[in-house]
């Protein structure tokens, strides 16, 4: 995997930081680091270069001045098949980052919910949508509605579908929460919304009519694209 999985600082958030608080502080409450597709490998007989890359990335994030107030990781915590060993290997790497800032995780198509929930039970317990890792993240002067787009088609150690899905319960949650936003908000998931094959386009249609909707951030593609924004969705 290329080191381009490090997606630091959305332009929208950088601008938001300038608008809301011009003073440079040690920890900027409006600054967020976005990561995705860290693909941590837990088996010693498998390729483990992503582990070293993520450890290096954590060190680079911790050197940022001002320091971001939080980090969000858009899924694919595990290397290929969402094994318990992958999450066990990820926990100490994440702990170094978590010692400096809150870290919010999402699921990706290489994750498995049972194994991931066993490793990170508090996140699942706090989810408002049963069976999905769904949450709202306060980004300082805006919000992030973070979705679980994993289309789980296998058990731990097996391959999942590449495309994502949302499910009716999560779709209803997204409609309620997005309609209730009184300040700018982003939506995030592992998959591009158009690759969330059951309800992704319906979600975009709903969001397009909301005044405070800023955009949708996703992982999965393994590179940082700045050419796609609200224009791409009309």
PDB file of C-alpha atoms in Angstrom:
ATOM      1  CA  UNK A   1       0.000   0.000   0.000  1.00  0.00           C
ATOM      2  CA  UNK A   2       1.189   3.512  -0.721  1.00  0.00           C
ATOM      3  CA  UNK A   3       1.908   5.956   2.037  1.00  0.00           C
ATOM      4  CA  UNK A   4      -0.833   8.118   0.585  1.00  0.00           C
ATOM      5  CA  UNK A   5      -3.285   6.589   3.048  1.00  0.00           C
ATOM      6  CA  UNK A   6      -2.321   9.548   5.270  1.00  0.00           C
ATOM      7  CA  UNK A   7      -4.985  12.147   4.579  1.00  0.00           C
ATOM      8  CA  UNK A   8      -4.138  15.117   6.796  1.00  0.00           C
ATOM      9  CA  UNK A   9      -6.404  18.093   7.161  1.00  0.00           C
ATOM     10  CA  UNK A  10      -9.406  18.582   4.980  1.00  0.00           C
ATOM     11  CA  UNK A  11      -9.414  21.977   3.362  1.00  0.00           C
ATOM     12  CA  UNK A  12     -12.858  22.621   4.801  1.00  0.00           C
ATOM     13  CA  UNK A  13     -11.558  22.105   8.307  1.00  0.00           C
ATOM     14  CA  UNK A  14      -8.447  24.171   7.755  1.00  0.00           C
ATOM     15  CA  UNK A  15     -10.646  27.048   6.655  1.00  0.00           C
ATOM     16  CA  UNK A  16     -12.944  26.424   9.561  1.00  0.00           C
ATOM     17  CA  UNK A  17     -10.038  26.718  11.983  1.00  0.00           C
ATOM     18  CA  UNK A  18      -9.141  30.091  10.523  1.00  0.00           C
ATOM     19  CA  UNK A  19     -12.673  31.400  10.727  1.00  0.00           C
ATOM     20  CA  UNK A  20     -13.423  30.223  14.249  1.00  0.00           C
ATOM     21  CA  UNK A  21     -10.147  30.816  16.057  1.00  0.00           C
ATOM     22  CA  UNK A  22      -7.241  32.673  14.510  1.00  0.00           C
ATOM     23  CA  UNK A  23      -4.995  32.253  17.540  1.00  0.00           C
ATOM     24  CA  UNK A  24      -2.374  29.534  17.121  1.00  0.00           C
ATOM     25  CA  UNK A  25      -2.494  27.288  20.152  1.00  0.00           C
ATOM     26  CA  UNK A  26      -0.686  24.121  21.161  1.00  0.00           C
ATOM     27  CA  UNK A  27      -3.851  22.104  20.517  1.00  0.00           C
ATOM     28  CA  UNK A  28      -6.189  23.571  17.903  1.00  0.00           C
ATOM     29  CA  UNK A  29      -9.781  22.626  18.816  1.00  0.00           C
ATOM     30  CA  UNK A  30     -10.859  22.980  15.176  1.00  0.00           C
ATOM     31  CA  UNK A  31      -8.072  20.866  13.668  1.00  0.00           C
ATOM     32  CA  UNK A  32      -8.658  17.184  12.820  1.00  0.00           C
ATOM     33  CA  UNK A  33      -6.388  14.572  11.289  1.00  0.00           C
ATOM     34  CA  UNK A  34      -8.073  12.089   8.943  1.00  0.00           C
ATOM     35  CA  UNK A  35      -6.499   8.684   8.347  1.00  0.00           C
ATOM     36  CA  UNK A  36      -7.761   5.678   6.446  1.00  0.00           C
ATOM     37  CA  UNK A  37      -6.832   2.159   5.341  1.00  0.00           C
ATOM     38  CA  UNK A  38      -4.102   1.582   7.907  1.00  0.00           C
ATOM     39  CA  UNK A  39      -4.270  -2.215   7.277  1.00  0.00           C
ATOM     40  CA  UNK A  40      -2.475  -3.469  10.374  1.00  0.00           C
ATOM     41  CA  UNK A  41      -1.246  -7.077  10.170  1.00  0.00           C
ATOM     42  CA  UNK A  42      -1.225  -9.210  13.304  1.00  0.00           C
ATOM     43  CA  UNK A  43       0.323 -12.449  12.049  1.00  0.00           C
ATOM     44  CA  UNK A  44       4.126 -12.731  12.082  1.00  0.00           C
ATOM     45  CA  UNK A  45       4.117 -14.806   8.880  1.00  0.00           C
ATOM     46  CA  UNK A  46       2.337 -12.072   6.884  1.00  0.00           C
ATOM     47  CA  UNK A  47       3.713  -8.881   5.307  1.00  0.00           C
ATOM     48  CA  UNK A  48       3.820  -6.231   8.035  1.00  0.00           C
ATOM     49  CA  UNK A  49       5.119  -3.074   6.311  1.00  0.00           C
ATOM     50  CA  UNK A  50       1.867  -1.206   6.998  1.00  0.00           C
ATOM     51  CA  UNK A  51       2.529  -1.540  10.749  1.00  0.00           C
ATOM     52  CA  UNK A  52       5.778   0.406  10.399  1.00  0.00           C
ATOM     53  CA  UNK A  53       4.159   2.966   8.086  1.00  0.00           C
ATOM     54  CA  UNK A  54       1.345   3.599  10.531  1.00  0.00           C
ATOM     55  CA  UNK A  55       3.780   3.915  13.454  1.00  0.00           C
ATOM     56  CA  UNK A  56       5.706   6.504  11.393  1.00  0.00           C
ATOM     57  CA  UNK A  57       2.452   8.301  10.564  1.00  0.00           C
ATOM     58  CA  UNK A  58       1.499   8.508  14.247  1.00  0.00           C
ATOM     59  CA  UNK A  59       4.876  10.083  14.994  1.00  0.00           C
ATOM     60  CA  UNK A  60       4.350  12.631  12.208  1.00  0.00           C
ATOM     61  CA  UNK A  61       0.895  13.522  13.492  1.00  0.00           C
ATOM     62  CA  UNK A  62       2.231  14.041  17.002  1.00  0.00           C
ATOM     63  CA  UNK A  63       4.836  16.480  15.673  1.00  0.00           C
ATOM     64  CA  UNK A  64       2.226  18.743  14.073  1.00  0.00           C
ATOM     65  CA  UNK A  65       2.053  22.246  15.523  1.00  0.00           C
ATOM     66  CA  UNK A  66      -0.518  23.191  16.439  1.00  0.00           C
ATOM     67  CA  UNK A  67      -1.491  19.672  17.372  1.00  0.00           C
ATOM     68  CA  UNK A  68      -4.845  18.401  16.085  1.00  0.00           C
ATOM     69  CA  UNK A  69      -7.513  17.988  18.721  1.00  0.00           C
ATOM     70  CA  UNK A  70      -8.665  14.586  17.416  1.00  0.00           C
ATOM     71  CA  UNK A  71      -8.142  11.875  14.815  1.00  0.00           C
ATOM     72  CA  UNK A  72     -10.658   9.925  12.732  1.00  0.00           C
ATOM     73  CA  UNK A  73      -9.731   6.681  10.941  1.00  0.00           C
ATOM     74  CA  UNK A  74     -12.043   5.769   8.077  1.00  0.00           C
ATOM     75  CA  UNK A  75     -11.860   1.989   8.282  1.00  0.00           C
ATOM     76  CA  UNK A  76      -9.772  -0.965   7.149  1.00  0.00           C
ATOM     77  CA  UNK A  77      -8.056  -1.181  10.501  1.00  0.00           C
ATOM     78  CA  UNK A  78      -7.197  -4.814   9.714  1.00  0.00           C
ATOM     79  CA  UNK A  79      -4.892  -5.956   6.945  1.00  0.00           C
ATOM     80  CA  UNK A  80      -7.115  -8.248   4.849  1.00  0.00           C
ATOM     81  CA  UNK A  81      -9.586 -10.385   6.765  1.00  0.00           C
ATOM     82  CA  UNK A  82     -10.431  -8.647  10.042  1.00  0.00           C
ATOM     83  CA  UNK A  83      -8.678 -11.162  12.275  1.00  0.00           C
ATOM     84  CA  UNK A  84      -8.499 -10.731  16.043  1.00  0.00           C
ATOM     85  CA  UNK A  85      -4.707 -10.734  15.750  1.00  0.00           C
ATOM     86  CA  UNK A  86      -4.861  -7.678  13.503  1.00  0.00           C
ATOM     87  CA  UNK A  87      -6.797  -5.660  16.045  1.00  0.00           C
ATOM     88  CA  UNK A  88      -4.522  -6.856  18.860  1.00  0.00           C
ATOM     89  CA  UNK A  89      -1.550  -5.539  16.848  1.00  0.00           C
ATOM     90  CA  UNK A  90      -3.356  -2.276  16.098  1.00  0.00           C
ATOM     91  CA  UNK A  91      -4.196  -1.463  19.713  1.00  0.00           C
ATOM     92  CA  UNK A  92      -0.672  -0.535  20.915  1.00  0.00           C
ATOM     93  CA  UNK A  93      -0.085   1.492  17.740  1.00  0.00           C
ATOM     94  CA  UNK A  94      -3.338   3.365  18.298  1.00  0.00           C
ATOM     95  CA  UNK A  95      -2.613   3.789  22.015  1.00  0.00           C
ATOM     96  CA  UNK A  96       0.276   6.151  21.280  1.00  0.00           C
ATOM     97  CA  UNK A  97      -2.033   8.375  19.240  1.00  0.00           C
ATOM     98  CA  UNK A  98      -4.859   8.062  21.765  1.00  0.00           C
ATOM     99  CA  UNK A  99      -2.539   9.262  24.521  1.00  0.00           C
ATOM    100  CA  UNK A 100      -2.459  12.634  22.772  1.00  0.00           C
ATOM    101  CA  UNK A 101      -5.979  12.948  21.318  1.00  0.00           C
ATOM    102  CA  UNK A 102      -9.320  11.113  21.012  1.00  0.00           C
ATOM    103  CA  UNK A 103      -9.350   8.629  18.115  1.00  0.00           C
ATOM    104  CA  UNK A 104     -12.601   7.576  16.405  1.00  0.00           C
ATOM    105  CA  UNK A 105     -12.689   4.435  14.270  1.00  0.00           C
ATOM    106  CA  UNK A 106     -14.953   3.386  11.418  1.00  0.00           C
ATOM    107  CA  UNK A 107     -15.276   0.001   9.733  1.00  0.00           C
ATOM    108  CA  UNK A 108     -13.974  -0.865   6.276  1.00  0.00           C
ATOM    109  CA  UNK A 109     -14.480  -3.787   3.940  1.00  0.00           C
ATOM    110  CA  UNK A 110     -11.408  -5.554   5.368  1.00  0.00           C
ATOM    111  CA  UNK A 111     -12.780  -5.400   8.917  1.00  0.00           C
ATOM    112  CA  UNK A 112     -15.073  -7.793  10.774  1.00  0.00           C
ATOM    113  CA  UNK A 113     -17.492  -6.452  13.332  1.00  0.00           C
ATOM    114  CA  UNK A 114     -17.327  -9.219  15.960  1.00  0.00           C
ATOM    115  CA  UNK A 115     -13.527  -9.228  16.156  1.00  0.00           C
ATOM    116  CA  UNK A 116     -13.301  -5.433  15.984  1.00  0.00           C
ATOM    117  CA  UNK A 117     -16.000  -4.969  18.631  1.00  0.00           C
ATOM    118  CA  UNK A 118     -14.172  -7.360  20.945  1.00  0.00           C
ATOM    119  CA  UNK A 119     -11.026  -5.239  20.605  1.00  0.00           C
ATOM    120  CA  UNK A 120     -12.801  -1.855  20.901  1.00  0.00           C
ATOM    121  CA  UNK A 121     -15.986  -2.542  22.903  1.00  0.00           C
ATOM    122  CA  UNK A 122     -16.620   1.017  24.117  1.00  0.00           C
ATOM    123  CA  UNK A 123     -17.049   2.345  20.595  1.00  0.00           C
ATOM    124  CA  UNK A 124     -19.663  -0.283  19.768  1.00  0.00           C
ATOM    125  CA  UNK A 125     -21.495   0.181  23.054  1.00  0.00           C
ATOM    126  CA  UNK A 126     -21.895   3.899  22.311  1.00  0.00           C
ATOM    127  CA  UNK A 127     -23.242   3.445  18.777  1.00  0.00           C
ATOM    128  CA  UNK A 128     -26.826   4.720  18.298  1.00  0.00           C
ATOM    129  CA  UNK A 129     -27.484   2.097  15.586  1.00  0.00           C
ATOM    130  CA  UNK A 130     -27.454  -1.498  16.872  1.00  0.00           C
ATOM    131  CA  UNK A 131     -25.043  -3.732  15.003  1.00  0.00           C
ATOM    132  CA  UNK A 132     -23.291  -0.796  13.295  1.00  0.00           C
ATOM    133  CA  UNK A 133     -20.340   1.326  14.362  1.00  0.00           C
ATOM    134  CA  UNK A 134     -22.010   4.704  13.907  1.00  0.00           C
ATOM    135  CA  UNK A 135     -21.236   7.925  15.723  1.00  0.00           C
ATOM    136  CA  UNK A 136     -21.226  11.728  15.702  1.00  0.00           C
ATOM    137  CA  UNK A 137     -17.862  13.463  16.118  1.00  0.00           C
ATOM    138  CA  UNK A 138     -17.584  17.073  17.273  1.00  0.00           C
ATOM    139  CA  UNK A 139     -14.916  18.594  14.997  1.00  0.00           C
ATOM    140  CA  UNK A 140     -14.794  21.893  16.853  1.00  0.00           C
ATOM    141  CA  UNK A 141     -16.797  24.283  14.692  1.00  0.00           C
ATOM    142  CA  UNK A 142     -18.576  21.591  12.680  1.00  0.00           C
ATOM    143  CA  UNK A 143     -19.793  18.003  13.060  1.00  0.00           C
ATOM    144  CA  UNK A 144     -19.008  14.675  11.414  1.00  0.00           C
ATOM    145  CA  UNK A 145     -21.692  12.004  11.037  1.00  0.00           C
ATOM    146  CA  UNK A 146     -19.574   8.859  10.734  1.00  0.00           C
ATOM    147  CA  UNK A 147     -21.203   5.812   9.141  1.00  0.00           C
ATOM    148  CA  UNK A 148     -20.529   2.081   9.104  1.00  0.00           C
ATOM    149  CA  UNK A 149     -20.457   1.121   5.408  1.00  0.00           C
ATOM    150  CA  UNK A 150     -19.097  -2.420   5.854  1.00  0.00           C
ATOM    151  CA  UNK A 151     -21.028  -4.978   3.793  1.00  0.00           C
ATOM    152  CA  UNK A 152     -20.090  -8.041   5.809  1.00  0.00           C
ATOM    153  CA  UNK A 153     -20.378 -11.183   3.694  1.00  0.00           C
ATOM    154  CA  UNK A 154     -17.895 -13.441   5.502  1.00  0.00           C
ATOM    155  CA  UNK A 155     -16.824 -14.434   8.978  1.00  0.00           C
ATOM    156  CA  UNK A 156     -13.555 -13.455  10.666  1.00  0.00           C
ATOM    157  CA  UNK A 157     -10.709 -14.563   8.430  1.00  0.00           C
ATOM    158  CA  UNK A 158     -12.855 -14.487   5.270  1.00  0.00           C
ATOM    159  CA  UNK A 159     -13.216 -11.913   2.515  1.00  0.00           C
ATOM    160  CA  UNK A 160     -16.074  -9.386   2.547  1.00  0.00           C
ATOM    161  CA  UNK A 161     -17.757  -7.712  -0.404  1.00  0.00           C
ATOM    162  CA  UNK A 162     -15.788  -4.807  -1.835  1.00  0.00           C
ATOM    163  CA  UNK A 163     -18.797  -2.517  -2.094  1.00  0.00           C
ATOM    164  CA  UNK A 164     -20.479  -1.060   0.943  1.00  0.00           C
ATOM    165  CA  UNK A 165     -23.979  -0.941   2.344  1.00  0.00           C
ATOM    166  CA  UNK A 166     -25.798   1.240   4.845  1.00  0.00           C
ATOM    167  CA  UNK A 167     -28.910  -0.607   6.010  1.00  0.00           C
ATOM    168  CA  UNK A 168     -32.321   0.909   6.668  1.00  0.00           C
ATOM    169  CA  UNK A 169     -31.755   1.626  10.369  1.00  0.00           C
ATOM    170  CA  UNK A 170     -28.548   3.559   9.738  1.00  0.00           C
ATOM    171  CA  UNK A 171     -30.139   5.404   6.803  1.00  0.00           C
ATOM    172  CA  UNK A 172     -32.991   6.545   9.044  1.00  0.00           C
ATOM    173  CA  UNK A 173     -30.472   7.628  11.690  1.00  0.00           C
ATOM    174  CA  UNK A 174     -28.556   9.620   9.084  1.00  0.00           C
ATOM    175  CA  UNK A 175     -31.715  11.368   7.880  1.00  0.00           C
ATOM    176  CA  UNK A 176     -32.741  12.298  11.440  1.00  0.00           C
ATOM    177  CA  UNK A 177     -29.320  13.500  12.520  1.00  0.00           C
ATOM    178  CA  UNK A 178     -28.507  15.408   9.335  1.00  0.00           C
ATOM    179  CA  UNK A 179     -31.874  17.158   9.306  1.00  0.00           C
ATOM    180  CA  UNK A 180     -31.321  18.243  12.906  1.00  0.00           C
ATOM    181  CA  UNK A 181     -27.894  19.861  12.308  1.00  0.00           C
ATOM    182  CA  UNK A 182     -27.851  23.582  13.059  1.00  0.00           C
ATOM    183  CA  UNK A 183     -24.232  24.129  12.011  1.00  0.00           C
ATOM    184  CA  UNK A 184     -22.054  22.836   9.144  1.00  0.00           C
ATOM    185  CA  UNK A 185     -21.518  19.086   9.074  1.00  0.00           C
ATOM    186  CA  UNK A 186     -19.680  16.441   7.103  1.00  0.00           C
ATOM    187  CA  UNK A 187     -20.671  12.835   6.498  1.00  0.00           C
ATOM    188  CA  UNK A 188     -17.951  10.184   6.520  1.00  0.00           C
ATOM    189  CA  UNK A 189     -17.604   6.489   5.758  1.00  0.00           C
ATOM    190  CA  UNK A 190     -15.062   4.021   4.455  1.00  0.00           C
ATOM    191  CA  UNK A 191     -16.735   3.791   1.042  1.00  0.00           C
ATOM    192  CA  UNK A 192     -17.500   6.437  -1.502  1.00  0.00           C
ATOM    193  CA  UNK A 193     -21.262   7.018  -1.127  1.00  0.00           C
ATOM    194  CA  UNK A 194     -21.815   5.893  -4.719  1.00  0.00           C
ATOM    195  CA  UNK A 195     -20.201   2.556  -3.791  1.00  0.00           C
ATOM    196  CA  UNK A 196     -22.675   2.106  -0.922  1.00  0.00           C
ATOM    197  CA  UNK A 197     -24.895   0.169  -3.219  1.00  0.00           C
ATOM    198  CA  UNK A 198     -28.104  -0.087  -1.215  1.00  0.00           C
ATOM    199  CA  UNK A 199     -28.759   3.478  -0.069  1.00  0.00           C
ATOM    200  CA  UNK A 200     -25.719   5.636  -0.781  1.00  0.00           C
ATOM    201  CA  UNK A 201     -27.312   7.569  -3.655  1.00  0.00           C
ATOM    202  CA  UNK A 202     -30.526   8.022  -1.670  1.00  0.00           C
ATOM    203  CA  UNK A 203     -28.438   9.444   1.183  1.00  0.00           C
ATOM    204  CA  UNK A 204     -26.748  11.887  -1.199  1.00  0.00           C
ATOM    205  CA  UNK A 205     -30.129  12.953  -2.532  1.00  0.00           C
ATOM    206  CA  UNK A 206     -31.350  13.689   0.983  1.00  0.00           C
ATOM    207  CA  UNK A 207     -28.163  15.521   1.992  1.00  0.00           C
ATOM    208  CA  UNK A 208     -28.095  17.675  -1.147  1.00  0.00           C
ATOM    209  CA  UNK A 209     -31.183  19.486   0.065  1.00  0.00           C
ATOM    210  CA  UNK A 210     -29.715  20.400   3.447  1.00  0.00           C
ATOM    211  CA  UNK A 211     -28.252  23.866   3.872  1.00  0.00           C
ATOM    212  CA  UNK A 212     -25.550  22.852   6.386  1.00  0.00           C
ATOM    213  CA  UNK A 213     -24.201  19.830   4.486  1.00  0.00           C
ATOM    214  CA  UNK A 214     -20.537  20.476   3.557  1.00  0.00           C
ATOM    215  CA  UNK A 215     -19.443  17.208   1.927  1.00  0.00           C
ATOM    216  CA  UNK A 216     -18.755  13.483   2.274  1.00  0.00           C
ATOM    217  CA  UNK A 217     -15.294  12.163   3.153  1.00  0.00           C
ATOM    218  CA  UNK A 218     -14.331   8.541   2.570  1.00  0.00           C
ATOM    219  CA  UNK A 219     -11.382   6.171   2.484  1.00  0.00           C
ATOM    220  CA  UNK A 220     -11.049   2.926   0.497  1.00  0.00           C
ATOM    221  CA  UNK A 221      -9.304   4.394  -2.578  1.00  0.00           C
ATOM    222  CA  UNK A 222      -5.823   4.610  -0.996  1.00  0.00           C
ATOM    223  CA  UNK A 223      -5.035   8.063  -2.311  1.00  0.00           C
ATOM    224  CA  UNK A 224      -5.953  11.653  -1.447  1.00  0.00           C
ATOM    225  CA  UNK A 225      -8.176  13.204  -4.090  1.00  0.00           C
ATOM    226  CA  UNK A 226      -8.883  16.905  -3.977  1.00  0.00           C
ATOM    227  CA  UNK A 227     -10.726  17.097  -7.285  1.00  0.00           C
ATOM    228  CA  UNK A 228     -13.944  15.581  -5.967  1.00  0.00           C
ATOM    229  CA  UNK A 229     -16.284  17.680  -3.907  1.00  0.00           C
ATOM    230  CA  UNK A 230     -19.844  18.825  -3.987  1.00  0.00           C
ATOM    231  CA  UNK A 231     -19.399  19.458  -7.723  1.00  0.00           C
ATOM    232  CA  UNK A 232     -19.138  15.716  -8.357  1.00  0.00           C
ATOM    233  CA  UNK A 233     -22.510  15.165  -6.746  1.00  0.00           C
ATOM    234  CA  UNK A 234     -24.289  18.080  -8.380  1.00  0.00           C
TER     235      UNK A 234
END
